[in-house]
Amino acid sequence: MARPLLICLVLLAATPASGRVLDSAPDGFTLENSAVVPVTPNAAYAALVNDVGRWWPADHSWFGRAENFSIEARAGGCFCETDGPRQVSHMRIAHVNPGKLLRMLGGLGPLQGMGLHGALDWVFEAVEDGTKITLRYRVGGYTPDSLAEFAPVVDQVQASQLGRLAAFLQRKR
């Protein structure tokens, strides 16, 4: 009984210190979430890329298993989910600067099926207590519904994903 409570407290403590919708309009939005983690920028970047299947939330996958995720950190590489013959290319890698920036392009989750496009930046900055990770997601495109309505929900999902990476790095140190 004490272990689930401890896990919940760790996850809450590691939830990004700040998260917000920077702007939103009918045709797009920009989100930003950040967290400070007690590791170097290179270690944080390595966990993002090499351990995605260990911290990504399984309930935000197509096939229900986080360990099916991989990030091929090279220009043109894939942020993919593979479960045998079932496969999803969630995003394509556009910019790689290890320990500093990883940029992915595409629409996550239901945004992909809506034909929307986004740029997702993972920015790593050395700070006094370790590394500040900033997750910035810019989404745009046409949909008959206003994208401004999606912004707060997507922001919560992004905060959760960054919070899980932060909690993983907290446990790993």
PDB file of C-alpha atoms in Angstrom:
ATOM      1  CA  MET A   1       0.000   0.000   0.000  1.00  0.00           C
ATOM      2  CA  ALA A   2       2.851   2.419   0.796  1.00  0.00           C
ATOM      3  CA  ARG A   3       4.628   1.752  -2.532  1.00  0.00           C
ATOM      4  CA  PRO A   4       1.754   3.043  -4.774  1.00  0.00           C
ATOM      5  CA  LEU A   5       1.535   6.157  -2.592  1.00  0.00           C
ATOM      6  CA  LEU A   6       5.286   6.692  -2.916  1.00  0.00           C
ATOM      7  CA  ILE A   7       5.121   6.283  -6.705  1.00  0.00           C
ATOM      8  CA  CYS A   8       2.268   8.817  -6.877  1.00  0.00           C
ATOM      9  CA  LEU A   9       4.237  11.291  -4.774  1.00  0.00           C
ATOM     10  CA  VAL A  10       7.332  10.871  -6.978  1.00  0.00           C
ATOM     11  CA  LEU A  11       5.264  11.433 -10.116  1.00  0.00           C
ATOM     12  CA  LEU A  12       3.608  14.496  -8.629  1.00  0.00           C
ATOM     13  CA  ALA A  13       6.932  15.907  -7.477  1.00  0.00           C
ATOM     14  CA  ALA A  14       8.423  15.379 -10.929  1.00  0.00           C
ATOM     15  CA  THR A  15       5.519  16.932 -12.814  1.00  0.00           C
ATOM     16  CA  PRO A  16       6.744  19.896 -14.847  1.00  0.00           C
ATOM     17  CA  ALA A  17       7.083  23.058 -12.777  1.00  0.00           C
ATOM     18  CA  SER A  18       5.481  25.058 -15.530  1.00  0.00           C
ATOM     19  CA  GLY A  19       3.191  24.203 -18.386  1.00  0.00           C
ATOM     20  CA  ARG A  20       1.058  26.458 -20.457  1.00  0.00           C
ATOM     21  CA  VAL A  21      -0.681  27.162 -23.691  1.00  0.00           C
ATOM     22  CA  LEU A  22       1.408  29.976 -25.181  1.00  0.00           C
ATOM     23  CA  ASP A  23      -1.123  30.773 -27.885  1.00  0.00           C
ATOM     24  CA  SER A  24      -4.122  29.217 -29.561  1.00  0.00           C
ATOM     25  CA  ALA A  25      -6.324  29.977 -32.536  1.00  0.00           C
ATOM     26  CA  PRO A  26      -8.789  28.083 -34.716  1.00  0.00           C
ATOM     27  CA  ASP A  27      -5.930  26.912 -36.961  1.00  0.00           C
ATOM     28  CA  GLY A  28      -3.235  26.085 -34.407  1.00  0.00           C
ATOM     29  CA  PHE A  29      -1.621  26.387 -31.001  1.00  0.00           C
ATOM     30  CA  THR A  30       1.725  26.466 -29.205  1.00  0.00           C
ATOM     31  CA  LEU A  31       2.362  24.675 -25.911  1.00  0.00           C
ATOM     32  CA  GLU A  32       5.333  24.799 -23.578  1.00  0.00           C
ATOM     33  CA  ASN A  33       6.118  22.605 -20.580  1.00  0.00           C
ATOM     34  CA  SER A  34       9.339  22.470 -18.607  1.00  0.00           C
ATOM     35  CA  ALA A  35      10.920  20.489 -15.812  1.00  0.00           C
ATOM     36  CA  VAL A  36      14.259  20.570 -14.023  1.00  0.00           C
ATOM     37  CA  VAL A  37      15.911  17.188 -13.583  1.00  0.00           C
ATOM     38  CA  PRO A  38      18.987  16.316 -11.463  1.00  0.00           C
ATOM     39  CA  VAL A  39      21.151  15.017 -14.330  1.00  0.00           C
ATOM     40  CA  THR A  40      23.329  16.523 -17.046  1.00  0.00           C
ATOM     41  CA  PRO A  41      21.849  17.608 -20.387  1.00  0.00           C
ATOM     42  CA  ASN A  42      23.584  14.662 -22.092  1.00  0.00           C
ATOM     43  CA  ALA A  43      22.110  12.178 -19.585  1.00  0.00           C
ATOM     44  CA  ALA A  44      18.622  13.684 -19.969  1.00  0.00           C
ATOM     45  CA  TYR A  45      18.904  13.563 -23.763  1.00  0.00           C
ATOM     46  CA  ALA A  46      20.149   9.954 -23.643  1.00  0.00           C
ATOM     47  CA  ALA A  47      17.169   8.920 -21.497  1.00  0.00           C
ATOM     48  CA  LEU A  48      14.770  10.610 -23.911  1.00  0.00           C
ATOM     49  CA  VAL A  49      16.239   8.804 -26.900  1.00  0.00           C
ATOM     50  CA  ASN A  50      17.448   5.467 -25.522  1.00  0.00           C
ATOM     51  CA  ASP A  51      14.910   4.780 -22.767  1.00  0.00           C
ATOM     52  CA  VAL A  52      11.653   6.052 -24.291  1.00  0.00           C
ATOM     53  CA  GLY A  53      10.056   2.630 -23.795  1.00  0.00           C
ATOM     54  CA  ARG A  54      10.793   2.827 -20.065  1.00  0.00           C
ATOM     55  CA  TRP A  55       9.123   6.182 -19.332  1.00  0.00           C
ATOM     56  CA  TRP A  56       6.538   6.767 -22.097  1.00  0.00           C
ATOM     57  CA  PRO A  57       2.988   6.212 -20.769  1.00  0.00           C
ATOM     58  CA  ALA A  58       1.489   2.988 -22.147  1.00  0.00           C
ATOM     59  CA  ASP A  59      -1.969   4.574 -22.171  1.00  0.00           C
ATOM     60  CA  HIS A  60      -0.671   6.969 -24.849  1.00  0.00           C
ATOM     61  CA  SER A  61       0.222   4.259 -27.320  1.00  0.00           C
ATOM     62  CA  TRP A  62      -1.671   2.596 -30.126  1.00  0.00           C
ATOM     63  CA  PHE A  63      -0.963  -0.924 -28.911  1.00  0.00           C
ATOM     64  CA  GLY A  64      -0.884  -0.505 -25.110  1.00  0.00           C
ATOM     65  CA  ARG A  65       2.807  -1.244 -24.518  1.00  0.00           C
ATOM     66  CA  ALA A  66       5.320   1.533 -23.887  1.00  0.00           C
ATOM     67  CA  GLU A  67       8.235  -0.809 -24.535  1.00  0.00           C
ATOM     68  CA  ASN A  68       7.221  -0.835 -28.225  1.00  0.00           C
ATOM     69  CA  PHE A  69       8.463   2.764 -28.638  1.00  0.00           C
ATOM     70  CA  SER A  70      11.803   3.750 -30.148  1.00  0.00           C
ATOM     71  CA  ILE A  71      13.473   6.962 -31.231  1.00  0.00           C
ATOM     72  CA  GLU A  72      15.986   6.814 -34.060  1.00  0.00           C
ATOM     73  CA  ALA A  73      17.923  10.024 -33.303  1.00  0.00           C
ATOM     74  CA  ARG A  74      19.101  10.992 -36.765  1.00  0.00           C
ATOM     75  CA  ALA A  75      17.730  13.374 -39.382  1.00  0.00           C
ATOM     76  CA  GLY A  76      14.892  11.488 -41.077  1.00  0.00           C
ATOM     77  CA  GLY A  77      14.760   8.968 -38.228  1.00  0.00           C
ATOM     78  CA  CYS A  78      11.551   7.699 -36.705  1.00  0.00           C
ATOM     79  CA  PHE A  79       9.784   8.091 -33.380  1.00  0.00           C
ATOM     80  CA  CYS A  80       8.005   4.794 -33.887  1.00  0.00           C
ATOM     81  CA  GLU A  81       5.877   2.208 -32.147  1.00  0.00           C
ATOM     82  CA  THR A  82       6.248  -1.368 -33.386  1.00  0.00           C
ATOM     83  CA  ASP A  83       4.248  -4.389 -32.299  1.00  0.00           C
ATOM     84  CA  GLY A  84       5.055  -7.106 -34.803  1.00  0.00           C
ATOM     85  CA  PRO A  85       3.238  -6.318 -38.040  1.00  0.00           C
ATOM     86  CA  ARG A  86       1.387  -3.395 -36.380  1.00  0.00           C
ATOM     87  CA  GLN A  87       3.457  -0.236 -36.694  1.00  0.00           C
ATOM     88  CA  VAL A  88       3.034   3.507 -36.241  1.00  0.00           C
ATOM     89  CA  SER A  89       5.363   6.306 -37.272  1.00  0.00           C
ATOM     90  CA  HIS A  90       4.369   8.912 -34.683  1.00  0.00           C
ATOM     91  CA  MET A  91       6.854  11.581 -35.780  1.00  0.00           C
ATOM     92  CA  ARG A  92       9.926  12.067 -37.961  1.00  0.00           C
ATOM     93  CA  ILE A  93      13.186  13.423 -36.598  1.00  0.00           C
ATOM     94  CA  ALA A  94      14.156  16.739 -38.200  1.00  0.00           C
ATOM     95  CA  HIS A  95      16.963  18.119 -36.018  1.00  0.00           C
ATOM     96  CA  VAL A  96      19.449  16.341 -33.780  1.00  0.00           C
ATOM     97  CA  ASN A  97      21.898  18.165 -31.505  1.00  0.00           C
ATOM     98  CA  PRO A  98      22.633  15.692 -28.665  1.00  0.00           C
ATOM     99  CA  GLY A  99      22.317  17.172 -25.196  1.00  0.00           C
ATOM    100  CA  LYS A 100      20.795  20.354 -26.618  1.00  0.00           C
ATOM    101  CA  LEU A 101      17.845  19.767 -28.979  1.00  0.00           C
ATOM    102  CA  LEU A 102      15.789  17.024 -30.567  1.00  0.00           C
ATOM    103  CA  ARG A 103      13.079  18.210 -32.993  1.00  0.00           C
ATOM    104  CA  MET A 104      10.338  15.885 -34.187  1.00  0.00           C
ATOM    105  CA  LEU A 105       7.741  16.655 -36.862  1.00  0.00           C
ATOM    106  CA  GLY A 106       4.216  15.257 -37.070  1.00  0.00           C
ATOM    107  CA  GLY A 107       0.903  14.975 -35.297  1.00  0.00           C
ATOM    108  CA  LEU A 108       0.738  12.911 -32.132  1.00  0.00           C
ATOM    109  CA  GLY A 109      -2.186  10.651 -31.278  1.00  0.00           C
ATOM    110  CA  PRO A 110      -5.498  11.737 -32.767  1.00  0.00           C
ATOM    111  CA  LEU A 111      -3.863  14.818 -34.330  1.00  0.00           C
ATOM    112  CA  GLN A 112      -2.181  12.490 -36.834  1.00  0.00           C
ATOM    113  CA  GLY A 113      -5.508  11.093 -38.020  1.00  0.00           C
ATOM    114  CA  MET A 114      -6.895  14.625 -38.314  1.00  0.00           C
ATOM    115  CA  GLY A 115      -4.161  15.479 -40.818  1.00  0.00           C
ATOM    116  CA  LEU A 116      -2.571  18.065 -38.517  1.00  0.00           C
ATOM    117  CA  HIS A 117       1.134  18.795 -38.416  1.00  0.00           C
ATOM    118  CA  GLY A 118       3.345  19.823 -35.537  1.00  0.00           C
ATOM    119  CA  ALA A 119       6.916  20.602 -34.542  1.00  0.00           C
ATOM    120  CA  LEU A 120       7.879  19.109 -31.178  1.00  0.00           C
ATOM    121  CA  ASP A 121      11.101  20.457 -29.657  1.00  0.00           C
ATOM    122  CA  TRP A 122      12.871  18.835 -26.712  1.00  0.00           C
ATOM    123  CA  VAL A 123      15.330  21.496 -25.486  1.00  0.00           C
ATOM    124  CA  PHE A 124      18.009  20.687 -22.868  1.00  0.00           C
ATOM    125  CA  GLU A 125      19.658  23.502 -20.920  1.00  0.00           C
ATOM    126  CA  ALA A 126      22.203  23.152 -18.122  1.00  0.00           C
ATOM    127  CA  VAL A 127      21.034  24.872 -14.923  1.00  0.00           C
ATOM    128  CA  GLU A 128      22.379  24.982 -11.382  1.00  0.00           C
ATOM    129  CA  ASP A 129      20.343  21.962 -10.228  1.00  0.00           C
ATOM    130  CA  GLY A 130      20.891  19.820 -13.329  1.00  0.00           C
ATOM    131  CA  THR A 131      19.029  20.275 -16.600  1.00  0.00           C
ATOM    132  CA  LYS A 132      15.967  22.226 -17.581  1.00  0.00           C
ATOM    133  CA  ILE A 133      14.029  20.276 -20.205  1.00  0.00           C
ATOM    134  CA  THR A 134      11.609  22.386 -22.203  1.00  0.00           C
ATOM    135  CA  LEU A 135       9.042  20.637 -24.363  1.00  0.00           C
ATOM    136  CA  ARG A 136       7.557  22.958 -26.996  1.00  0.00           C
ATOM    137  CA  TYR A 137       4.851  21.738 -29.401  1.00  0.00           C
ATOM    138  CA  ARG A 138       3.511  23.872 -32.234  1.00  0.00           C
ATOM    139  CA  VAL A 139       0.513  22.406 -34.072  1.00  0.00           C
ATOM    140  CA  GLY A 140      -1.335  23.708 -37.104  1.00  0.00           C
ATOM    141  CA  GLY A 141      -3.507  22.713 -40.029  1.00  0.00           C
ATOM    142  CA  TYR A 142      -7.085  22.520 -41.111  1.00  0.00           C
ATOM    143  CA  THR A 143      -9.833  20.852 -39.158  1.00  0.00           C
ATOM    144  CA  PRO A 144     -13.534  21.697 -39.117  1.00  0.00           C
ATOM    145  CA  ASP A 145     -13.233  22.128 -35.339  1.00  0.00           C
ATOM    146  CA  SER A 146     -11.249  24.914 -33.709  1.00  0.00           C
ATOM    147  CA  LEU A 147      -7.782  23.740 -32.702  1.00  0.00           C
ATOM    148  CA  ALA A 148      -7.925  26.205 -29.803  1.00  0.00           C
ATOM    149  CA  GLU A 149     -10.300  23.742 -28.108  1.00  0.00           C
ATOM    150  CA  PHE A 150      -7.674  20.970 -28.309  1.00  0.00           C
ATOM    151  CA  ALA A 151      -4.816  23.034 -26.854  1.00  0.00           C
ATOM    152  CA  PRO A 152      -5.552  22.550 -23.107  1.00  0.00           C
ATOM    153  CA  VAL A 153      -6.039  18.787 -23.490  1.00  0.00           C
ATOM    154  CA  VAL A 154      -2.875  18.314 -25.555  1.00  0.00           C
ATOM    155  CA  ASP A 155      -1.030  20.500 -23.031  1.00  0.00           C
ATOM    156  CA  GLN A 156      -2.084  18.166 -20.199  1.00  0.00           C
ATOM    157  CA  VAL A 157      -0.868  15.136 -22.172  1.00  0.00           C
ATOM    158  CA  GLN A 158       2.458  16.833 -22.935  1.00  0.00           C
ATOM    159  CA  ALA A 159       2.873  17.755 -19.247  1.00  0.00           C
ATOM    160  CA  SER A 160       2.205  14.141 -18.295  1.00  0.00           C
ATOM    161  CA  GLN A 161       4.768  12.813 -20.768  1.00  0.00           C
ATOM    162  CA  LEU A 162       7.442  15.267 -19.642  1.00  0.00           C
ATOM    163  CA  GLY A 163       6.551  14.501 -16.014  1.00  0.00           C
ATOM    164  CA  ARG A 164       7.129  10.797 -16.630  1.00  0.00           C
ATOM    165  CA  LEU A 165      10.526  11.472 -18.215  1.00  0.00           C
ATOM    166  CA  ALA A 166      11.423  13.706 -15.235  1.00  0.00           C
ATOM    167  CA  ALA A 167      10.310  11.011 -12.757  1.00  0.00           C
ATOM    168  CA  PHE A 168      12.354   8.398 -14.652  1.00  0.00           C
ATOM    169  CA  LEU A 169      15.448  10.615 -14.469  1.00  0.00           C
ATOM    170  CA  GLN A 170      14.838  11.274 -10.777  1.00  0.00           C
ATOM    171  CA  ARG A 171      14.771   7.522 -10.071  1.00  0.00           C
ATOM    172  CA  LYS A 172      17.757   6.865 -12.327  1.00  0.00           C
ATOM    173  CA  ARG A 173      20.187   9.279 -10.667  1.00  0.00           C
TER     174      ARG A 173
END
